[in-house]
Amino acid sequence: MSGVTMPKDKNDMPDDLQFLPDTDAISIFEPYDKSPLSILLGWVKSKPEKEDLFKDTFNSNLKFNISEEIETLKKDAKSGSPEAMFELANMYYYGIINDEGTSARDYTNAFKWFLKATESDDNSSNYAATMIARMYNDGVALYGEQSYEKAFEFHNKASVLNGESAQTIAYMKWMGRGCSFNYNDVEKLYKDYLKKVFFLS
């Protein structure tokens, strides 16, 4: 991901993570043209042997049922796991799953689970708020509502820990999109963003 680099010497990494530099990886860019999860699944999972029965060719040769994996994710989300809520929302958002049985993106369920994830104190809440902001910006939020004001509100909430939202609210403030223009605010927001991303003083 942007701003993330692998340590040059894998011996500087914890023992459990030293395999990472020798593992294939994908680059994740914003905005996503395709779900990173679907790209990754295409790499590490074999084609189904029949229906939803897959082999996990990356970690082992064991067979698993992807429908059961999704049901477990739904169960964990309903039990209150913020990480599961966020992951489930992403699956709906990118059309990996759809309760109607189609491959279309399910923005209604995506919005519902992103919103639930924002209610937690977990880091997932910041990323979920960014996704809701995107949905309001693009007009695919609940009932197709398009609102720069709500996009700004959720980006502002997420900007504490999420660099993408921090940069976006600075841009929105500069453009007066969903908020009033104020040069001093814009300058401060961009400086704060640069400090977060590049650890500038």
PDB file of C-alpha atoms in Angstrom:
ATOM      1  CA  MET A   1       0.000   0.000   0.000  1.00  0.00           C
ATOM      2  CA  SER A   2       1.051   3.581  -0.513  1.00  0.00           C
ATOM      3  CA  GLY A   3       3.633   4.672   2.053  1.00  0.00           C
ATOM      4  CA  VAL A   4       4.367   1.107   3.195  1.00  0.00           C
ATOM      5  CA  THR A   5       7.811  -0.367   2.605  1.00  0.00           C
ATOM      6  CA  MET A   6       9.224  -3.777   3.437  1.00  0.00           C
ATOM      7  CA  PRO A   7      12.259  -3.787   5.771  1.00  0.00           C
ATOM      8  CA  LYS A   8      15.484  -4.314   3.790  1.00  0.00           C
ATOM      9  CA  ASP A   9      16.672  -7.012   6.162  1.00  0.00           C
ATOM     10  CA  LYS A  10      14.013  -9.578   7.002  1.00  0.00           C
ATOM     11  CA  ASN A  11      15.946 -10.453  10.156  1.00  0.00           C
ATOM     12  CA  ASP A  12      14.705  -7.114  11.533  1.00  0.00           C
ATOM     13  CA  MET A  13      11.181  -8.500  11.364  1.00  0.00           C
ATOM     14  CA  PRO A  14       9.430 -10.713  13.939  1.00  0.00           C
ATOM     15  CA  ASP A  15      10.064 -14.422  13.349  1.00  0.00           C
ATOM     16  CA  ASP A  16       6.452 -15.042  12.341  1.00  0.00           C
ATOM     17  CA  LEU A  17       6.678 -12.428   9.568  1.00  0.00           C
ATOM     18  CA  GLN A  18      10.084 -13.205   8.051  1.00  0.00           C
ATOM     19  CA  PHE A  19       8.453 -15.177   5.227  1.00  0.00           C
ATOM     20  CA  LEU A  20       6.808 -11.997   3.866  1.00  0.00           C
ATOM     21  CA  PRO A  21       9.693 -10.604   1.760  1.00  0.00           C
ATOM     22  CA  ASP A  22       9.818 -13.925  -0.122  1.00  0.00           C
ATOM     23  CA  THR A  23       6.088 -13.876  -0.861  1.00  0.00           C
ATOM     24  CA  ASP A  24       4.397 -12.458  -3.938  1.00  0.00           C
ATOM     25  CA  ALA A  25       2.383  -9.299  -3.324  1.00  0.00           C
ATOM     26  CA  ILE A  26       0.018  -6.985  -5.129  1.00  0.00           C
ATOM     27  CA  SER A  27       0.077  -3.205  -5.188  1.00  0.00           C
ATOM     28  CA  ILE A  28      -3.059  -1.523  -3.872  1.00  0.00           C
ATOM     29  CA  PHE A  29      -3.830   1.892  -5.304  1.00  0.00           C
ATOM     30  CA  GLU A  30      -6.610   4.337  -4.475  1.00  0.00           C
ATOM     31  CA  PRO A  31      -9.220   4.487  -5.750  1.00  0.00           C
ATOM     32  CA  TYR A  32      -9.523   0.742  -6.293  1.00  0.00           C
ATOM     33  CA  ASP A  33     -10.367  -0.195  -9.870  1.00  0.00           C
ATOM     34  CA  LYS A  34     -10.888  -3.727  -8.693  1.00  0.00           C
ATOM     35  CA  SER A  35     -11.272  -5.143  -5.228  1.00  0.00           C
ATOM     36  CA  PRO A  36      -7.846  -5.975  -3.750  1.00  0.00           C
ATOM     37  CA  LEU A  37      -9.492  -8.982  -2.120  1.00  0.00           C
ATOM     38  CA  SER A  38     -10.704 -10.367  -5.441  1.00  0.00           C
ATOM     39  CA  ILE A  39      -7.225  -9.892  -6.954  1.00  0.00           C
ATOM     40  CA  LEU A  40      -5.659 -11.648  -3.999  1.00  0.00           C
ATOM     41  CA  LEU A  41      -8.204 -14.478  -4.084  1.00  0.00           C
ATOM     42  CA  GLY A  42      -7.416 -14.959  -7.758  1.00  0.00           C
ATOM     43  CA  TRP A  43      -3.776 -15.476  -6.840  1.00  0.00           C
ATOM     44  CA  VAL A  44      -4.006 -17.711  -3.817  1.00  0.00           C
ATOM     45  CA  LYS A  45      -7.078 -19.815  -4.432  1.00  0.00           C
ATOM     46  CA  SER A  46      -7.442 -22.516  -7.029  1.00  0.00           C
ATOM     47  CA  LYS A  47     -10.441 -22.701  -9.292  1.00  0.00           C
ATOM     48  CA  PRO A  48     -13.391 -24.401  -7.642  1.00  0.00           C
ATOM     49  CA  GLU A  49     -13.381 -28.158  -7.933  1.00  0.00           C
ATOM     50  CA  LYS A  50     -17.155 -28.096  -7.857  1.00  0.00           C
ATOM     51  CA  GLU A  51     -19.624 -25.410  -6.868  1.00  0.00           C
ATOM     52  CA  ASP A  52     -18.040 -23.542  -3.941  1.00  0.00           C
ATOM     53  CA  LEU A  53     -15.402 -26.113  -2.997  1.00  0.00           C
ATOM     54  CA  PHE A  54     -11.904 -24.618  -3.240  1.00  0.00           C
ATOM     55  CA  LYS A  55      -8.387 -25.652  -2.312  1.00  0.00           C
ATOM     56  CA  ASP A  56      -6.295 -23.142  -0.402  1.00  0.00           C
ATOM     57  CA  THR A  57      -3.208 -23.598  -2.565  1.00  0.00           C
ATOM     58  CA  PHE A  58      -1.236 -20.835  -0.837  1.00  0.00           C
ATOM     59  CA  ASN A  59      -1.277 -22.040   2.759  1.00  0.00           C
ATOM     60  CA  SER A  60      -2.082 -25.712   2.418  1.00  0.00           C
ATOM     61  CA  ASN A  61      -3.805 -28.233   0.226  1.00  0.00           C
ATOM     62  CA  LEU A  62      -6.919 -28.363   2.381  1.00  0.00           C
ATOM     63  CA  LYS A  63     -10.335 -27.960   0.815  1.00  0.00           C
ATOM     64  CA  PHE A  64     -12.739 -25.336   2.055  1.00  0.00           C
ATOM     65  CA  ASN A  65     -16.150 -24.039   1.143  1.00  0.00           C
ATOM     66  CA  ILE A  66     -16.195 -20.333   0.342  1.00  0.00           C
ATOM     67  CA  SER A  67     -19.928 -20.085   1.118  1.00  0.00           C
ATOM     68  CA  GLU A  68     -19.239 -21.370   4.622  1.00  0.00           C
ATOM     69  CA  GLU A  69     -16.405 -18.842   4.989  1.00  0.00           C
ATOM     70  CA  ILE A  70     -18.806 -16.021   4.053  1.00  0.00           C
ATOM     71  CA  GLU A  71     -21.445 -17.323   6.470  1.00  0.00           C
ATOM     72  CA  THR A  72     -18.832 -17.324   9.246  1.00  0.00           C
ATOM     73  CA  LEU A  73     -17.940 -13.738   8.348  1.00  0.00           C
ATOM     74  CA  LYS A  74     -21.631 -12.745   8.490  1.00  0.00           C
ATOM     75  CA  LYS A  75     -22.009 -14.478  11.856  1.00  0.00           C
ATOM     76  CA  ASP A  76     -18.945 -12.686  13.263  1.00  0.00           C
ATOM     77  CA  ALA A  77     -20.223  -9.340  11.932  1.00  0.00           C
ATOM     78  CA  LYS A  78     -23.635  -9.890  13.544  1.00  0.00           C
ATOM     79  CA  SER A  79     -21.858 -10.799  16.802  1.00  0.00           C
ATOM     80  CA  GLY A  80     -20.233  -7.366  16.838  1.00  0.00           C
ATOM     81  CA  SER A  81     -16.770  -7.877  15.349  1.00  0.00           C
ATOM     82  CA  PRO A  82     -15.763  -4.521  13.736  1.00  0.00           C
ATOM     83  CA  GLU A  83     -13.184  -6.241  11.522  1.00  0.00           C
ATOM     84  CA  ALA A  84     -15.810  -8.691  10.240  1.00  0.00           C
ATOM     85  CA  MET A  85     -18.298  -5.843   9.677  1.00  0.00           C
ATOM     86  CA  PHE A  86     -15.734  -3.923   7.623  1.00  0.00           C
ATOM     87  CA  GLU A  87     -14.682  -6.989   5.603  1.00  0.00           C
ATOM     88  CA  LEU A  88     -18.294  -7.987   4.961  1.00  0.00           C
ATOM     89  CA  ALA A  89     -19.132  -4.428   3.863  1.00  0.00           C
ATOM     90  CA  ASN A  90     -16.214  -4.510   1.416  1.00  0.00           C
ATOM     91  CA  MET A  91     -17.456  -7.785  -0.045  1.00  0.00           C
ATOM     92  CA  TYR A  92     -20.852  -6.228  -0.692  1.00  0.00           C
ATOM     93  CA  TYR A  93     -19.308  -2.974  -1.957  1.00  0.00           C
ATOM     94  CA  TYR A  94     -17.102  -4.699  -4.541  1.00  0.00           C
ATOM     95  CA  GLY A  95     -19.722  -7.245  -5.600  1.00  0.00           C
ATOM     96  CA  ILE A  96     -17.859 -10.268  -4.261  1.00  0.00           C
ATOM     97  CA  ILE A  97     -21.080 -11.298  -2.553  1.00  0.00           C
ATOM     98  CA  ASN A  98     -24.639 -10.201  -3.179  1.00  0.00           C
ATOM     99  CA  ASP A  99     -27.665 -11.484  -1.286  1.00  0.00           C
ATOM    100  CA  GLU A 100     -29.655 -11.385  -4.526  1.00  0.00           C
ATOM    101  CA  GLY A 101     -27.312 -13.980  -6.022  1.00  0.00           C
ATOM    102  CA  THR A 102     -25.884 -11.646  -8.681  1.00  0.00           C
ATOM    103  CA  SER A 103     -22.365 -10.277  -9.142  1.00  0.00           C
ATOM    104  CA  ALA A 104     -23.570  -6.660  -8.907  1.00  0.00           C
ATOM    105  CA  ARG A 105     -22.340  -4.405  -6.148  1.00  0.00           C
ATOM    106  CA  ASP A 106     -24.735  -4.347  -3.205  1.00  0.00           C
ATOM    107  CA  TYR A 107     -24.440  -0.776  -1.944  1.00  0.00           C
ATOM    108  CA  THR A 108     -27.357  -1.092   0.490  1.00  0.00           C
ATOM    109  CA  ASN A 109     -25.740  -3.881   2.523  1.00  0.00           C
ATOM    110  CA  ALA A 110     -22.292  -2.319   2.105  1.00  0.00           C
ATOM    111  CA  PHE A 111     -23.526   0.964   3.575  1.00  0.00           C
ATOM    112  CA  LYS A 112     -25.300  -0.825   6.433  1.00  0.00           C
ATOM    113  CA  TRP A 113     -22.186  -2.733   7.521  1.00  0.00           C
ATOM    114  CA  PHE A 114     -19.774   0.172   6.982  1.00  0.00           C
ATOM    115  CA  LEU A 115     -22.031   2.320   9.171  1.00  0.00           C
ATOM    116  CA  LYS A 116     -22.131  -0.340  11.923  1.00  0.00           C
ATOM    117  CA  ALA A 117     -18.320  -0.566  11.783  1.00  0.00           C
ATOM    118  CA  THR A 118     -18.018   3.206  12.367  1.00  0.00           C
ATOM    119  CA  GLU A 119     -19.710   2.788  15.746  1.00  0.00           C
ATOM    120  CA  SER A 120     -16.761   0.858  17.199  1.00  0.00           C
ATOM    121  CA  ASP A 121     -13.533   2.135  18.764  1.00  0.00           C
ATOM    122  CA  ASP A 122     -11.579  -0.191  16.509  1.00  0.00           C
ATOM    123  CA  ASN A 123      -9.327   1.096  13.679  1.00  0.00           C
ATOM    124  CA  SER A 124     -11.856  -0.407  11.276  1.00  0.00           C
ATOM    125  CA  SER A 125     -14.161   2.497  12.146  1.00  0.00           C
ATOM    126  CA  ASN A 126     -11.845   5.017  10.456  1.00  0.00           C
ATOM    127  CA  TYR A 127     -11.602   3.019   7.233  1.00  0.00           C
ATOM    128  CA  ALA A 128     -15.347   2.370   7.283  1.00  0.00           C
ATOM    129  CA  ALA A 129     -15.982   6.119   7.646  1.00  0.00           C
ATOM    130  CA  THR A 130     -13.769   6.738   4.591  1.00  0.00           C
ATOM    131  CA  MET A 131     -15.796   4.233   2.575  1.00  0.00           C
ATOM    132  CA  ILE A 132     -19.093   5.848   3.642  1.00  0.00           C
ATOM    133  CA  ALA A 133     -17.674   9.243   2.652  1.00  0.00           C
ATOM    134  CA  ARG A 134     -16.840   7.820  -0.783  1.00  0.00           C
ATOM    135  CA  MET A 135     -20.354   6.432  -1.121  1.00  0.00           C
ATOM    136  CA  TYR A 136     -21.904   9.819  -0.301  1.00  0.00           C
ATOM    137  CA  ASN A 137     -19.508  11.514  -2.719  1.00  0.00           C
ATOM    138  CA  ASP A 138     -20.368   9.062  -5.522  1.00  0.00           C
ATOM    139  CA  GLY A 139     -24.112   9.041  -4.881  1.00  0.00           C
ATOM    140  CA  VAL A 140     -24.290   5.353  -3.961  1.00  0.00           C
ATOM    141  CA  ALA A 141     -24.962   5.757  -0.238  1.00  0.00           C
ATOM    142  CA  LEU A 142     -28.210   4.626   1.327  1.00  0.00           C
ATOM    143  CA  TYR A 143     -31.071   5.126  -1.163  1.00  0.00           C
ATOM    144  CA  GLY A 144     -28.580   6.554  -3.677  1.00  0.00           C
ATOM    145  CA  GLU A 145     -28.127   9.776  -1.731  1.00  0.00           C
ATOM    146  CA  GLN A 146     -25.383  12.082  -2.979  1.00  0.00           C
ATOM    147  CA  SER A 147     -24.120  14.611  -0.454  1.00  0.00           C
ATOM    148  CA  TYR A 148     -20.771  16.414  -0.342  1.00  0.00           C
ATOM    149  CA  GLU A 149     -21.683  17.660   3.130  1.00  0.00           C
ATOM    150  CA  LYS A 150     -22.043  14.118   4.480  1.00  0.00           C
ATOM    151  CA  ALA A 151     -18.946  13.012   2.544  1.00  0.00           C
ATOM    152  CA  PHE A 152     -17.003  15.804   4.259  1.00  0.00           C
ATOM    153  CA  GLU A 153     -18.466  14.837   7.648  1.00  0.00           C
ATOM    154  CA  PHE A 154     -17.357  11.193   7.345  1.00  0.00           C
ATOM    155  CA  HIS A 155     -13.949  12.038   5.825  1.00  0.00           C
ATOM    156  CA  ASN A 156     -13.439  14.438   8.726  1.00  0.00           C
ATOM    157  CA  LYS A 157     -14.276  11.660  11.210  1.00  0.00           C
ATOM    158  CA  ALA A 158     -11.861   9.259   9.518  1.00  0.00           C
ATOM    159  CA  SER A 159      -9.029  11.756   9.044  1.00  0.00           C
ATOM    160  CA  VAL A 160      -7.666  11.210  12.560  1.00  0.00           C
ATOM    161  CA  LEU A 161      -5.999   7.949  11.485  1.00  0.00           C
ATOM    162  CA  ASN A 162      -6.700   7.636   7.765  1.00  0.00           C
ATOM    163  CA  GLY A 163      -4.310   9.523   5.461  1.00  0.00           C
ATOM    164  CA  GLU A 164      -6.644   9.287   2.472  1.00  0.00           C
ATOM    165  CA  SER A 165      -9.437  11.066   4.344  1.00  0.00           C
ATOM    166  CA  ALA A 166      -7.017  13.632   5.778  1.00  0.00           C
ATOM    167  CA  GLN A 167      -5.906  14.548   2.262  1.00  0.00           C
ATOM    168  CA  THR A 168      -9.465  14.505   0.932  1.00  0.00           C
ATOM    169  CA  ILE A 169     -10.862  16.920   3.528  1.00  0.00           C
ATOM    170  CA  ALA A 170      -8.028  19.345   2.728  1.00  0.00           C
ATOM    171  CA  TYR A 171      -8.971  19.132  -0.951  1.00  0.00           C
ATOM    172  CA  MET A 172     -12.700  19.514  -0.200  1.00  0.00           C
ATOM    173  CA  LYS A 173     -11.966  22.553   1.980  1.00  0.00           C
ATOM    174  CA  TRP A 174      -9.881  24.033  -0.845  1.00  0.00           C
ATOM    175  CA  MET A 175     -12.714  23.484  -3.334  1.00  0.00           C
ATOM    176  CA  GLY A 176     -15.457  24.498  -0.878  1.00  0.00           C
ATOM    177  CA  ARG A 177     -17.122  21.138  -1.563  1.00  0.00           C
ATOM    178  CA  GLY A 178     -19.461  20.195   1.252  1.00  0.00           C
ATOM    179  CA  CYS A 179     -17.952  22.920   3.445  1.00  0.00           C
ATOM    180  CA  SER A 180     -16.946  26.565   3.316  1.00  0.00           C
ATOM    181  CA  PHE A 181     -13.602  27.608   1.817  1.00  0.00           C
ATOM    182  CA  ASN A 182     -11.018  28.918   4.261  1.00  0.00           C
ATOM    183  CA  TYR A 183      -7.404  29.257   3.126  1.00  0.00           C
ATOM    184  CA  ASN A 184      -5.970  29.005   6.640  1.00  0.00           C
ATOM    185  CA  ASP A 185      -7.881  25.762   7.221  1.00  0.00           C
ATOM    186  CA  VAL A 186      -6.648  24.368   3.901  1.00  0.00           C
ATOM    187  CA  GLU A 187      -3.017  25.151   4.707  1.00  0.00           C
ATOM    188  CA  LYS A 188      -3.277  23.617   8.177  1.00  0.00           C
ATOM    189  CA  LEU A 189      -5.051  20.488   6.892  1.00  0.00           C
ATOM    190  CA  TYR A 190      -2.402  19.857   4.213  1.00  0.00           C
ATOM    191  CA  LYS A 191       0.407  20.394   6.736  1.00  0.00           C
ATOM    192  CA  ASP A 192      -1.244  17.979   9.158  1.00  0.00           C
ATOM    193  CA  TYR A 193      -1.649  15.450   6.341  1.00  0.00           C
ATOM    194  CA  LEU A 194       2.041  15.710   5.355  1.00  0.00           C
ATOM    195  CA  LYS A 195       3.067  15.233   8.991  1.00  0.00           C
ATOM    196  CA  LYS A 196       1.007  12.051   9.221  1.00  0.00           C
ATOM    197  CA  VAL A 197       2.154  10.550   5.935  1.00  0.00           C
ATOM    198  CA  PHE A 198       5.791  11.604   5.842  1.00  0.00           C
ATOM    199  CA  PHE A 199       6.363  12.009   9.594  1.00  0.00           C
ATOM    200  CA  LEU A 200       7.450  15.626   9.105  1.00  0.00           C
ATOM    201  CA  SER A 201       7.858  17.907  12.090  1.00  0.00           C
TER     202      SER A 201
END
